[in-house]
Short mmCIF file of C-alpha atoms in Angstrom, two decimals:
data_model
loop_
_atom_site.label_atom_id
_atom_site.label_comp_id
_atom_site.label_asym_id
_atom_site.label_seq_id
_atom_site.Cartn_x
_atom_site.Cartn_y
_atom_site.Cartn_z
CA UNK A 1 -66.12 -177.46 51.93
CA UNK A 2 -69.33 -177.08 53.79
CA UNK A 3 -69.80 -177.84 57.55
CA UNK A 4 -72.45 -180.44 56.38
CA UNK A 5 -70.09 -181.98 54.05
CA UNK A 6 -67.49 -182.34 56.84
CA UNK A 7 -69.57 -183.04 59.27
CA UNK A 8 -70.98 -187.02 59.32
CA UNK A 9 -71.28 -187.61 63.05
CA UNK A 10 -72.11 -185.39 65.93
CA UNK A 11 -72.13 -186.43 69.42
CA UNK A 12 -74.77 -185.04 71.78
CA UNK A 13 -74.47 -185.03 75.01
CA UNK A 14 -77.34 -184.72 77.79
CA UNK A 15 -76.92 -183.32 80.65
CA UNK A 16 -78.29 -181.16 83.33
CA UNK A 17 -76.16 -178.11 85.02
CA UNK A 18 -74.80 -179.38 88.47
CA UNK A 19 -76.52 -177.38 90.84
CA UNK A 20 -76.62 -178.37 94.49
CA UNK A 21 -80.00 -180.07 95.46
CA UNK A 22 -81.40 -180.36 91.46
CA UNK A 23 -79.04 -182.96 90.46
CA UNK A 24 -78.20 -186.72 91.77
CA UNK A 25 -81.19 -186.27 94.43
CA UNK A 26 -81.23 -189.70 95.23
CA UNK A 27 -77.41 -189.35 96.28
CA UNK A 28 -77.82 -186.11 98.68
CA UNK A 29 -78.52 -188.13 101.74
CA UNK A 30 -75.21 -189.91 101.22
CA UNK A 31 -73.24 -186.95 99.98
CA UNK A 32 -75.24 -183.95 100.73
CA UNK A 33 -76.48 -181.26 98.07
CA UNK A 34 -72.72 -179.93 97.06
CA UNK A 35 -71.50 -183.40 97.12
CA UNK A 36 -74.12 -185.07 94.78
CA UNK A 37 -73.50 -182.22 92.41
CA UNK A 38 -69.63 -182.24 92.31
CA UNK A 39 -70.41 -185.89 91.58
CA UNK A 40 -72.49 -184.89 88.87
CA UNK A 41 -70.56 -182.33 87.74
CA UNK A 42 -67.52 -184.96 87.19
CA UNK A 43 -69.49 -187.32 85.37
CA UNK A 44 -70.56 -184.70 82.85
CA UNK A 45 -67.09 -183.90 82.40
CA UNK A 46 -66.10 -187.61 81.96
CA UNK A 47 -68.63 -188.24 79.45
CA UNK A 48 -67.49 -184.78 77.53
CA UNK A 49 -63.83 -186.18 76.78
CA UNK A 50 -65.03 -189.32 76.29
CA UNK A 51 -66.79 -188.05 73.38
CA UNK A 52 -64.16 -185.71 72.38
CA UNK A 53 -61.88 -188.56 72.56
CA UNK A 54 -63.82 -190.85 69.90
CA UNK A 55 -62.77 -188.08 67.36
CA UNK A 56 -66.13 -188.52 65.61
CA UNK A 57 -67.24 -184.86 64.76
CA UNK A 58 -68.82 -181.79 66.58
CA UNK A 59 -69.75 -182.50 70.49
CA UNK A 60 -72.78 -180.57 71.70
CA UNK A 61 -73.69 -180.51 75.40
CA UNK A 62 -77.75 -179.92 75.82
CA UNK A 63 -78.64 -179.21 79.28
CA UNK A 64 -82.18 -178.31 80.17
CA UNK A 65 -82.55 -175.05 78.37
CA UNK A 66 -81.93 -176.36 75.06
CA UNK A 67 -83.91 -179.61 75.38
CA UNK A 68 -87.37 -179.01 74.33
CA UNK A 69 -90.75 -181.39 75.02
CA UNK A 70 -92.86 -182.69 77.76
CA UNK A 71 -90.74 -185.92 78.17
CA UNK A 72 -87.53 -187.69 77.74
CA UNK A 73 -88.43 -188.65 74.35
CA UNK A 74 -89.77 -185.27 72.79
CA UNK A 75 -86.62 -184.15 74.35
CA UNK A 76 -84.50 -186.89 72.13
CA UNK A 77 -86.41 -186.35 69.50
CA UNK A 78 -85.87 -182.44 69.05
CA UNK A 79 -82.29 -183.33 70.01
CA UNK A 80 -82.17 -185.81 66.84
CA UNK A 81 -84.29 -183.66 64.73
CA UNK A 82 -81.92 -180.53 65.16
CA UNK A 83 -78.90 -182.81 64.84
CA UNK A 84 -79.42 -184.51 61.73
CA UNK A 85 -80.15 -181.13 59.81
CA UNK A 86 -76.35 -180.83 59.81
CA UNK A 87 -74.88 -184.61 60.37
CA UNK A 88 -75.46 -187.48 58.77
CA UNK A 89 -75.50 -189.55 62.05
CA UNK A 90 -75.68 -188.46 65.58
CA UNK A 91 -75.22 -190.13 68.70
CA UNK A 92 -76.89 -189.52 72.04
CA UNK A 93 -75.82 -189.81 75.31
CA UNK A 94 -76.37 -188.77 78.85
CA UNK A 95 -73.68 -188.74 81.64
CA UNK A 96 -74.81 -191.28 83.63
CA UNK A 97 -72.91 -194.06 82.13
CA UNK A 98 -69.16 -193.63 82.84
CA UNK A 99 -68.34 -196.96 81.50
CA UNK A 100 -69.15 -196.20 78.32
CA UNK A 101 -65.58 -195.25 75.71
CA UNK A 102 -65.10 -193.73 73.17
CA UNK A 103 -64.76 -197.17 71.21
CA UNK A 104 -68.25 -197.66 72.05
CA UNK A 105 -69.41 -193.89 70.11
CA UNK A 106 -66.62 -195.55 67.29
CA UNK A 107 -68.62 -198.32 66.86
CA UNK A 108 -72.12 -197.12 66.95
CA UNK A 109 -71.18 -194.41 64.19
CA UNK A 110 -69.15 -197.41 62.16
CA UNK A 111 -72.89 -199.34 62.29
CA UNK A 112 -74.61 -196.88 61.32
CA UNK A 113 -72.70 -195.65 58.60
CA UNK A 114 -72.90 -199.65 57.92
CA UNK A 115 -76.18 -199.17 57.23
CA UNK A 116 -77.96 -199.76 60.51
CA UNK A 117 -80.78 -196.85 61.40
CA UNK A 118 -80.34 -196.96 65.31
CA UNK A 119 -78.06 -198.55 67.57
CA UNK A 120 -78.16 -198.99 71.17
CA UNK A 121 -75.90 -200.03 74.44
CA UNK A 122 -78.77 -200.94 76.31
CA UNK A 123 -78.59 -200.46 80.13
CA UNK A 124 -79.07 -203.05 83.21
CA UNK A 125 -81.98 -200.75 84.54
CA UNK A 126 -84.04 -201.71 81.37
CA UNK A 127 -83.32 -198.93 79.62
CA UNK A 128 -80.09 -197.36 77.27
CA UNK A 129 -77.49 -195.15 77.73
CA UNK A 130 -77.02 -194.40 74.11
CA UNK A 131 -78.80 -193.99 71.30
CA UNK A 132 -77.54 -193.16 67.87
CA UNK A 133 -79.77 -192.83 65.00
CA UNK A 134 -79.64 -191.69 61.17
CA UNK A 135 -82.60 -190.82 60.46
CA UNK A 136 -85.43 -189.71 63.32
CA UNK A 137 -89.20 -190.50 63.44
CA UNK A 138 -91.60 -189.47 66.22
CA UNK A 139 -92.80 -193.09 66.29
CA UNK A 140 -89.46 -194.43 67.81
CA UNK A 141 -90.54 -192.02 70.61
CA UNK A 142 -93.69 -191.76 71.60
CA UNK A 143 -95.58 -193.89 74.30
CA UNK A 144 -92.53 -195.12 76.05
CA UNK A 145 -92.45 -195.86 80.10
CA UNK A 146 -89.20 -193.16 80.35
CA UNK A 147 -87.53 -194.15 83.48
CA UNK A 148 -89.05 -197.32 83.65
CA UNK A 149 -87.79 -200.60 83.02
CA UNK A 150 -89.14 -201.18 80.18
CA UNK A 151 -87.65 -198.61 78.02
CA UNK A 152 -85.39 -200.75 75.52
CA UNK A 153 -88.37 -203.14 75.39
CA UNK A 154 -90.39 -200.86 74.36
CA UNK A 155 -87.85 -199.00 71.97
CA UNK A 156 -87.23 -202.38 70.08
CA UNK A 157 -91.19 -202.63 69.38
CA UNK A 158 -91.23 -199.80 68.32
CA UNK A 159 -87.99 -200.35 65.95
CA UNK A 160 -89.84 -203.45 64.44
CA UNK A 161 -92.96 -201.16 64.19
CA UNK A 162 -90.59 -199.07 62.02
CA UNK A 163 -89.52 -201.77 59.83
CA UNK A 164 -85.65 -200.40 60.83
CA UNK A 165 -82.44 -201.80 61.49
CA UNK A 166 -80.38 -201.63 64.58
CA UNK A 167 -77.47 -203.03 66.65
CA UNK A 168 -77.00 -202.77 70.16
CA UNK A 169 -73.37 -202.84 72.13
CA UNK A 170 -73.19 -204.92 74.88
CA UNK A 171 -74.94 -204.05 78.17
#
């Protein structure tokens, strides 16, 4: 059996190296440069068995070397293109979310194998903390306000623009 053939879901996970002063900046006058990166370097490792744990397929952690474009979303988008040569589905997600479970990546992968194109837990900052997709366009991500908090706004124009289907988890 192939590795496509076994493979229908992949879990990517985002996610910068934890190096003191580069990562969880806004946290270093509360915790200092080592602190805000053991921090960070804690939530990565959260989010990595969290995905392991939903038993879904292949986990791939993409810090900054592998992530290619000028923004967030050329980054997603090169993340989805390159995933979805060898899954059927794949699901995004950063480490910034620690309440997210692996129930959560379950049911994303369960909609979309359902016969959604895109599902989403959007996040209370306007924007989402995963994003799982079958299929990829450029579309989806161009001309969005990345960081801002209009992001999931945005995302679901551009998801009607699309003429897709999608689900989102609960915030």
């Amino acid at each position: 059996m192939s590795w496509r053939a076994a493979t229908r879901t992949s879990v990517l996970v985002f996610a910068r190296e934890a190096r003191a002063g580069r990562v969880k900046t806004r946290l270093i006058p509360l915790l200092g440069a080592e602190g805000a990166a053991r921090l960070h370097a804690r939530l990565v490792e959260r989010t990595v068995a969290t995905a392991r744990a939903a038993r879904l397929g292949p986990v791939e952690r993409w810090g900054i070397r592998r992530q290619r474009g000028a923004d967030l979303g050329a980054r997603m988008q090169h993340a989805f293109q390159r995933g979805l040569r060898r899954a059927d589905r794949v699901i995004l997600i950063g480490s910034d979310c620690p309440v997210l479970r692996a129930r959560d990546l379950r049911r994303a992968a369960r909609w979309l194998a359902g016969g959604a194109d895109a599902v989403f837990a959007p996040a209370e900052d306007g924007g989402y903390a995963l994003i799982a997709l079958r299929r990829v366009s450029p579309r989806l991500f161009a001309g969005i306000d990345w960081g801002g908090p209009r992001v999931m706004a945005q995302t679901r124009e551009r998801l009607a623009a699309l003429g897709w289907r999608w689900r989102e988890l609960p915030k």
